[in-house]
Every structure is written in C-alpha cells, then in structure tokens.
Amino acid sequence: MENVEKRIIVLGKNYEETYGCEAVHHIQKRIKSKASIEGKLIRKNVEVSPENARDTLRDIAGIRVICYDTNVIYEIAESLKRQDDMEFIREKDYIARPKANGYRSYHLIVAVPFYLLETKEYYPVEIQFRTMAMDMWASLEHRSCYKKSEQEKKRWQEQFREYAALLDQMERDITRA
C-alpha cells in the first residue's frame, strides 16, 4: 500500500510542477481488520481464507486521496491507470454520476504487485479520490446516517442531497475563479 501512496505523492508533485498549483491536500490509508474481512466473506457466503479474501474482496486495503479540485483527481487517476506494472480492475465515477443521496467520489481499484522470493502476486487496493468538500460531506453523512434506522436515514437523505448540490456548486465557482 505504501507503494501506491508513493506513486500518488510523486504524481501530485508532478502535477504541482506542471500546473503551478497544489494537487493533493492529504492521503489516508487503512487496512480492514481481520474481523471485518471475515464478516464480509461470511455475508457473501464465501469460505473464510486468506486466498478467498484476496480473490473476492476489493477493499481490504484502501487509500483515500483528498485533492484540491476534480481536475487533479482525473489527472492523477488517469496517470495511475497508465502505469503498466499495476493492473486496472475497475473504476466508479461518482463525481460524474453521483449516488442518489448526493455522494460524490472517484473510486479506482487496482491490483498491485507484491514480489515474493520466487513469484509475484497481485493484491487489490481501492483508491478513493475526493475533494475536501466531498470528503467533509461524506464524513458528515456517514456520521448522521450510517447504522441508523431507515426512518432516521430518510429524515437526513433529502437534506444531504441538497448539501451535496450546494458544495458542488461552490467547488465549481472556486475552480473557475
């Protein structure tokens, strides 16, 4: 995972040198706990094993890249997809097509090589790109809605959709300025 983080840092610095503006605000990393991995495999009706976790789950390792604007997100994501020693698995562009609740982010799943003594294995890493506004929205929405009753979720859903639209407009205005 540090390998992917270093690539993102290098791309961010290259963006700054090329365009003369800051690219990456900060990067967060996490690895799912053993209990969380096992729980997810059980919910998917898959036997719990390290091999099944690697082959079935795409979000065991995760990196969240908080950028200054969406131009940076797309530029760095495209650069990562062109790197020939990682395998591109999937992308979901919730910036271009937000979720119904207003969630916006760009998800990229890549398989990263891990070199062993006599072989090489690929492990998936999920990279989530967000702007600072998208990250703030997601954090507040998660705190207000995650693991809450359906009634509580519905109470907040329309409000968060409106907040997402306002933040999106604010970011567009700032980027144009």
Backbone as numpy.savetxt, mean C-alpha at the origin, in Angstrom:
# Nx Ny Nz CAx CAy CAz Cx Cy Cz
12.34 -7.26 2.87 11.51 -6.07 2.87 12.39 -4.81 2.87
13.52 -4.89 3.55 14.43 -3.74 3.53 14.91 -3.45 2.11
15.04 -4.53 1.33 15.45 -4.40 -0.07 14.47 -3.51 -0.83
13.18 -3.75 -0.65 12.16 -2.96 -1.34 12.16 -1.53 -0.81
12.29 -1.38 0.50 12.34 -0.04 1.08 13.51 0.77 0.50
14.68 0.15 0.38 15.84 0.85 -0.18 15.59 1.26 -1.62
14.94 0.41 -2.39 14.63 0.76 -3.78 13.73 2.00 -3.82
12.73 2.02 -2.94 11.80 3.16 -2.90 12.52 4.44 -2.49
13.42 4.32 -1.52 14.19 5.49 -1.08 15.03 6.03 -2.24
15.70 5.13 -2.97 16.52 5.55 -4.11 15.65 6.22 -5.18
14.50 5.62 -5.48 13.61 6.20 -6.48 13.08 7.57 -6.03
12.79 7.69 -4.74 12.33 8.97 -4.21 13.40 10.05 -4.34
14.64 9.70 -4.01 15.75 10.66 -4.15 15.95 11.03 -5.62
15.85 10.03 -6.50 15.99 10.29 -7.94 14.89 11.22 -8.43
13.67 11.03 -7.93 12.55 11.91 -8.29 12.85 13.34 -7.85
13.35 13.47 -6.62 13.68 14.80 -6.10 14.74 15.49 -6.94
15.78 14.73 -7.34 16.85 15.29 -8.18 16.32 15.67 -9.56
15.43 14.85 -10.09 14.91 15.07 -11.44 13.93 16.24 -11.50
13.00 16.29 -10.53 11.91 17.27 -10.58 12.06 18.43 -9.61
13.05 18.36 -8.73 13.30 19.47 -7.82 12.28 19.64 -6.72
11.57 18.58 -6.36 10.61 18.67 -5.25 10.63 17.36 -4.46
10.25 17.48 -3.19 10.25 16.31 -2.32 9.27 15.26 -2.83
9.62 14.00 -2.63 8.80 12.91 -3.15 8.13 12.11 -2.03
8.94 11.51 -1.17 8.44 10.60 -0.15 8.50 11.28 1.21
7.36 11.35 1.87 7.31 11.95 3.21 7.85 10.97 4.25
7.33 9.73 4.24 7.87 8.69 5.11 7.41 7.31 4.63
8.06 6.29 5.19 7.78 4.90 4.83 7.52 4.13 6.12
6.48 3.30 6.10 6.17 2.42 7.23 6.28 0.98 6.74
6.73 0.08 7.61 6.82 -1.34 7.26 6.15 -2.16 8.34
5.67 -3.33 7.93 5.14 -4.26 8.93 5.14 -5.67 8.36
5.26 -6.62 9.28 5.11 -8.03 8.94 3.99 -8.56 9.81
3.04 -9.26 9.19 1.91 -9.81 9.95 2.41 -10.75 11.04
1.71 -10.77 12.14 2.07 -11.68 13.22 1.72 -13.12 12.82
2.35 -14.07 13.48 2.08 -15.48 13.21 0.60 -15.78 13.43
0.02 -15.25 14.49 -1.40 -15.49 14.79 -2.29 -14.93 13.69
-1.95 -13.75 13.18 -2.74 -13.14 12.11 -2.64 -13.95 10.82
-1.44 -14.43 10.51 -1.24 -15.26 9.32 -2.05 -16.55 9.43
-1.95 -17.20 10.59 -2.69 -18.45 10.79 -4.19 -18.22 10.70
-4.67 -17.15 11.32 -6.10 -16.84 11.28 -6.60 -16.62 9.86
-5.81 -15.92 9.06 -6.21 -15.65 7.68 -6.23 -16.94 6.86
-5.24 -17.82 7.05 -5.23 -19.10 6.34 -6.44 -19.94 6.72
-6.77 -19.96 8.00 -7.93 -20.73 8.47 -9.21 -20.17 7.86
-9.36 -18.84 7.84 -10.55 -18.23 7.22 -10.66 -18.57 5.74
-9.53 -18.79 5.09 -9.52 -19.15 3.67 -9.61 -20.67 3.46
-9.75 -21.42 4.57 -9.81 -22.89 4.52 -8.56 -23.49 3.88
-7.41 -22.94 4.25 -6.13 -23.43 3.75 -5.34 -23.96 4.95
-4.69 -25.11 4.76 -3.89 -25.69 5.83 -2.78 -24.72 6.24
-2.57 -24.60 7.54 -1.57 -23.68 8.06 -0.17 -24.27 7.87
0.64 -23.61 7.05 2.04 -24.00 6.84 2.77 -22.79 6.26
4.09 -22.74 6.46 4.85 -21.62 5.88 4.71 -21.54 4.36
4.70 -22.69 3.71 4.59 -22.72 2.25 3.24 -22.18 1.80
2.16 -22.61 2.48 0.83 -22.13 2.11 0.68 -20.63 2.38
1.31 -20.17 3.44 1.27 -18.73 3.73 1.94 -17.96 2.60
3.13 -18.41 2.19 3.87 -17.74 1.11 3.10 -17.77 -0.20
2.48 -18.93 -0.50 1.81 -19.11 -1.80 0.40 -18.54 -1.85
-0.25 -18.35 -0.69 -1.65 -17.93 -0.65 -1.83 -16.47 -0.29
-1.07 -16.00 0.68 -1.26 -14.64 1.20 -0.34 -13.65 0.50
-0.87 -12.51 0.15 -0.10 -11.50 -0.57 0.28 -10.31 0.31
-0.15 -10.35 1.57 0.08 -9.18 2.43 0.79 -9.52 3.73
1.60 -10.59 3.72 2.35 -10.93 4.93 3.34 -9.81 5.25
4.04 -9.37 4.23 4.95 -8.23 4.38 4.33 -7.04 3.69
4.34 -5.90 4.36 3.73 -4.72 3.78 4.57 -3.48 4.00
4.55 -2.63 2.98 5.23 -1.34 3.06 4.22 -0.27 2.67
4.14 0.77 3.46 3.27 1.90 3.13 4.17 3.10 2.85
4.01 3.67 1.67 4.83 4.79 1.24 3.94 6.02 1.19
4.24 6.99 2.04 3.44 8.21 2.11 4.17 9.28 1.29
3.52 9.70 0.22 4.12 10.64 -0.75 3.46 12.01 -0.66
4.10 12.98 -1.28 3.57 14.34 -1.27 2.44 14.55 -2.26
2.44 13.81 -3.38 1.32 13.95 -4.32 1.21 12.70 -5.19
0.13 12.63 -5.93 -0.15 11.42 -6.72 0.82 11.26 -7.89
1.38 12.34 -8.40 2.37 12.21 -9.47 3.55 11.35 -9.01
4.00 11.58 -7.79 5.10 10.80 -7.22 4.70 9.33 -7.13
3.49 9.08 -6.65 3.01 7.71 -6.49 3.11 6.95 -7.81
2.54 7.51 -8.86 2.53 6.81 -10.14 3.94 6.66 -10.72
4.77 7.67 -10.58 6.13 7.61 -11.11 6.95 6.51 -10.42
6.90 6.46 -9.09 7.67 5.45 -8.35 7.10 4.06 -8.60
5.79 3.92 -8.62 5.18 2.61 -8.87 5.57 2.08 -10.25
5.52 2.93 -11.26 5.90 2.50 -12.61 7.37 2.10 -12.66
8.22 2.83 -11.97 9.64 2.49 -11.92 9.87 1.15 -11.26
9.15 0.88 -10.18 9.27 -0.42 -9.51 8.82 -1.55 -10.43
7.74 -1.35 -11.15 7.22 -2.39 -12.04 8.20 -2.71 -13.17
9.07 -1.78 -13.52 10.05 -2.01 -14.59 11.30 -2.74 -14.10
11.49 -2.88 -12.80 12.69 -3.53 -12.29 12.60 -5.03 -12.55
13.59 -5.55 -13.27 13.47 -6.91 -13.79 13.82 -8.03 -12.80
14.30 -7.71 -11.62 14.57 -8.78 -10.66 13.42 -8.99 -9.68
12.36 -8.19 -9.80 11.15 -8.41 -9.01 10.05 -8.83 -9.97
9.15 -9.66 -9.48 8.02 -10.07 -10.31 6.80 -9.24 -9.94
6.20 -8.64 -10.94 4.98 -7.87 -10.74 3.82 -8.86 -10.64
3.04 -8.79 -9.56 1.92 -9.71 -9.37 0.59 -9.03 -9.68
0.35 -7.89 -9.04 -0.97 -7.26 -9.20 -0.91 -5.81 -8.73
-1.82 -5.02 -9.28 -1.98 -3.65 -8.80 -3.47 -3.35 -8.69
-3.78 -2.48 -7.74 -5.14 -1.97 -7.58 -5.04 -0.47 -7.41
-5.64 0.24 -8.32 -5.55 1.69 -8.30 -6.84 2.28 -7.74
-6.83 2.45 -6.41 -7.99 3.05 -5.74 -7.91 4.58 -5.76
-6.89 5.12 -6.40 -6.84 6.57 -6.59 -7.72 6.92 -7.79
-7.50 6.19 -8.89 -8.31 6.41 -10.09 -9.74 5.91 -9.89
-9.89 4.84 -9.12 -11.21 4.25 -8.86 -11.36 4.01 -7.36
-11.74 5.05 -6.61 -11.87 4.90 -5.15 -12.93 3.87 -4.77
-12.75 3.27 -3.60 -13.77 2.36 -3.07 -15.03 3.15 -2.75
-16.13 2.44 -2.56 -17.43 3.09 -2.31 -17.40 4.01 -1.09
-16.58 3.66 -0.10 -16.52 4.48 1.12 -15.61 5.70 0.98
-14.95 5.84 -0.19 -14.07 6.97 -0.41 -12.59 6.65 -0.29
-12.25 5.41 0.09 -10.85 4.99 0.27 -10.07 5.18 -1.02
-8.92 5.83 -0.89 -8.04 6.07 -2.03 -6.62 5.64 -1.66
-6.01 4.87 -2.53 -4.65 4.39 -2.33 -4.25 3.65 -3.59
-2.97 3.40 -3.76 -2.49 2.62 -4.89 -1.76 1.43 -4.31
-2.24 0.21 -4.62 -1.64 -1.00 -4.08 -0.88 -1.72 -5.18
0.33 -2.09 -4.87 1.18 -2.82 -5.81 1.71 -4.05 -5.07
1.51 -5.21 -5.66 2.04 -6.43 -5.05 3.14 -6.95 -5.97
4.32 -7.13 -5.39 5.47 -7.64 -6.13 6.03 -8.85 -5.40
6.67 -9.74 -6.15 7.39 -10.86 -5.56 8.86 -10.48 -5.54
9.45 -10.55 -4.36 10.82 -10.12 -4.16 11.71 -11.34 -4.00
12.87 -11.37 -4.68 13.75 -12.53 -4.56 14.48 -12.55 -3.22
14.54 -13.75 -2.64 15.35 -14.00 -1.46 16.35 -15.07 -1.87
17.62 -14.75 -1.75 18.67 -15.65 -2.20 19.13 -16.52 -1.05
19.04 -17.84 -1.26 19.51 -18.82 -0.29 20.84 -19.37 -0.78
21.42 -20.33 -0.06 22.72 -20.85 -0.46 22.73 -21.41 -1.88
21.72 -22.19 -2.21 21.73 -22.85 -3.51 20.52 -22.54 -4.37
19.68 -21.66 -3.90 18.46 -21.39 -4.66 17.98 -19.96 -4.42
16.93 -19.64 -5.09 16.30 -18.33 -4.93 14.80 -18.57 -4.83
14.17 -17.91 -3.84 12.72 -18.01 -3.68 12.14 -16.60 -3.73
10.92 -16.51 -4.23 10.24 -15.22 -4.31 9.15 -15.15 -3.24
9.07 -14.01 -2.57 8.05 -13.78 -1.56 7.29 -12.50 -1.90
5.97 -12.54 -1.73 5.18 -11.34 -2.07 5.31 -10.25 -1.01
5.33 -9.02 -1.49 5.32 -7.84 -0.63 4.26 -6.90 -1.18
3.37 -6.45 -0.30 2.36 -5.48 -0.71 2.88 -4.08 -0.41
2.85 -3.23 -1.43 3.27 -1.84 -1.27 2.03 -0.97 -1.44
1.72 -0.19 -0.43 0.60 0.75 -0.50 1.17 2.16 -0.61
0.76 2.85 -1.65 1.16 4.24 -1.84 -0.03 5.13 -1.51
0.23 6.16 -0.70 -0.80 7.14 -0.37 -0.16 8.52 -0.28
-0.99 9.52 -0.45 -0.55 10.87 -0.09 -0.79 11.03 1.41
-0.30 12.12 1.96 -0.51 12.37 3.39 -2.00 12.50 3.71
-2.75 13.15 2.83 -4.19 13.31 3.06 -4.90 11.96 2.99
-4.54 11.13 2.03 -5.14 9.79 1.92 -4.85 8.97 3.17
-3.62 9.09 3.68 -3.23 8.32 4.86 -3.98 8.80 6.10
-4.14 10.10 6.24 -4.90 10.64 7.37 -6.34 10.13 7.31
-6.96 10.22 6.12 -8.34 9.77 5.94 -8.45 8.30 6.32
-7.54 7.46 5.80 -7.61 6.01 6.05 -7.45 5.70 7.54
-6.57 6.42 8.21 -6.37 6.20 9.65 -7.62 6.56 10.45
-8.22 7.70 10.13 -9.43 8.12 10.85 -10.61 7.22 10.53
-10.74 6.82 9.27 -11.84 5.93 8.88 -11.68 4.57 9.56
-10.46 4.07 9.62 -10.20 2.78 10.26 -10.56 2.85 11.75
-10.13 3.91 12.40 -10.42 4.07 13.83 -11.92 4.17 14.09
-12.64 4.82 13.19 -14.07 5.04 13.39 -14.94 3.86 12.97
-14.46 3.04 12.03 -15.33 2.02 11.43 -14.88 0.58 11.60
-13.59 0.33 11.79 -13.08 -1.04 11.83 -13.59 -1.77 13.06
-14.08 -2.98 12.83 -14.62 -3.84 13.89 -15.75 -3.16 14.67
-16.54 -2.38 13.97 -17.71 -1.74 14.58 -18.96 -2.41 14.03
-20.07 -2.19 14.68 -21.34 -2.76 14.21 -21.71 -2.15 12.86
-22.54 -2.85 12.12 -22.98 -2.34 10.81 -23.69 -0.99 10.96
-24.43 -0.85 12.04 -25.13 0.42 12.29 -24.13 1.57 12.47
-23.07 1.32 13.24 -22.05 2.35 13.44 -21.31 2.66 12.14
-21.02 1.62 11.36 -20.33 1.84 10.07 -21.18 2.69 9.14
-22.47 2.38 9.04 -23.36 3.14 8.16 -23.45 4.59 8.59
-23.43 4.80 9.89 -23.52 6.16 10.43 -22.35 7.01 9.92
-21.17 6.40 9.82 -19.98 7.13 9.41 -19.74 7.12 7.90
-20.28 6.13 7.20 -19.91 5.90 5.80 -20.10 7.13 4.90
-21.27 7.73 4.92 -21.52 8.89 4.06 -20.62 10.06 4.44
-20.41 10.25 5.72 -19.55 11.35 6.17 -18.13 11.17 5.65
-17.60 9.94 5.73 -16.24 9.71 5.26 -16.13 9.81 3.74
-17.18 9.47 3.02 -17.19 9.65 1.57 -17.05 11.14 1.24
-17.77 11.96 1.98 -17.69 13.42 1.77 -16.30 13.95 2.14
-15.74 13.47 3.25 -14.40 13.89 3.65 -13.39 13.53 2.56
-13.51 12.32 2.00 -12.58 11.88 0.95 -12.64 12.81 -0.25
-13.84 13.20 -0.65 -14.00 14.10 -1.80 -13.38 15.47 -1.50
-13.58 15.97 -0.30 -13.00 17.26 0.08 -11.47 17.21 0.08
-10.91 16.14 0.64 -9.46 16.00 0.67 -8.89 15.86 -0.73
-9.58 15.11 -1.59 -9.14 14.95 -2.97 -9.10 16.30 -3.67
-10.13 17.10 -3.50 -10.17 18.42 -4.13 -9.05 19.31 -3.58
-8.83 19.24 -2.27 -7.76 20.03 -1.66 -6.41 19.66 -2.27
-6.14 18.36 -2.40 -4.87 17.92 -2.98 -4.71 18.38 -4.43
-5.78 18.29 -5.19 -5.73 18.74 -6.59 -5.41 20.24 -6.67
-6.05 21.01 -5.81 -5.81 22.46 -5.80 -4.36 22.77 -5.43
-3.85 22.08 -4.42 -2.47 22.32 -3.98 -1.47 21.89 -5.05
-1.72 20.77 -5.70 -0.81 20.27 -6.74 -0.76 21.22 -7.93
-1.90 21.82 -8.26 -1.95 22.78 -9.38 -1.26 24.10 -9.05
-1.21 24.44 -7.77 -0.66 25.75 -7.36 0.83 25.85 -7.62
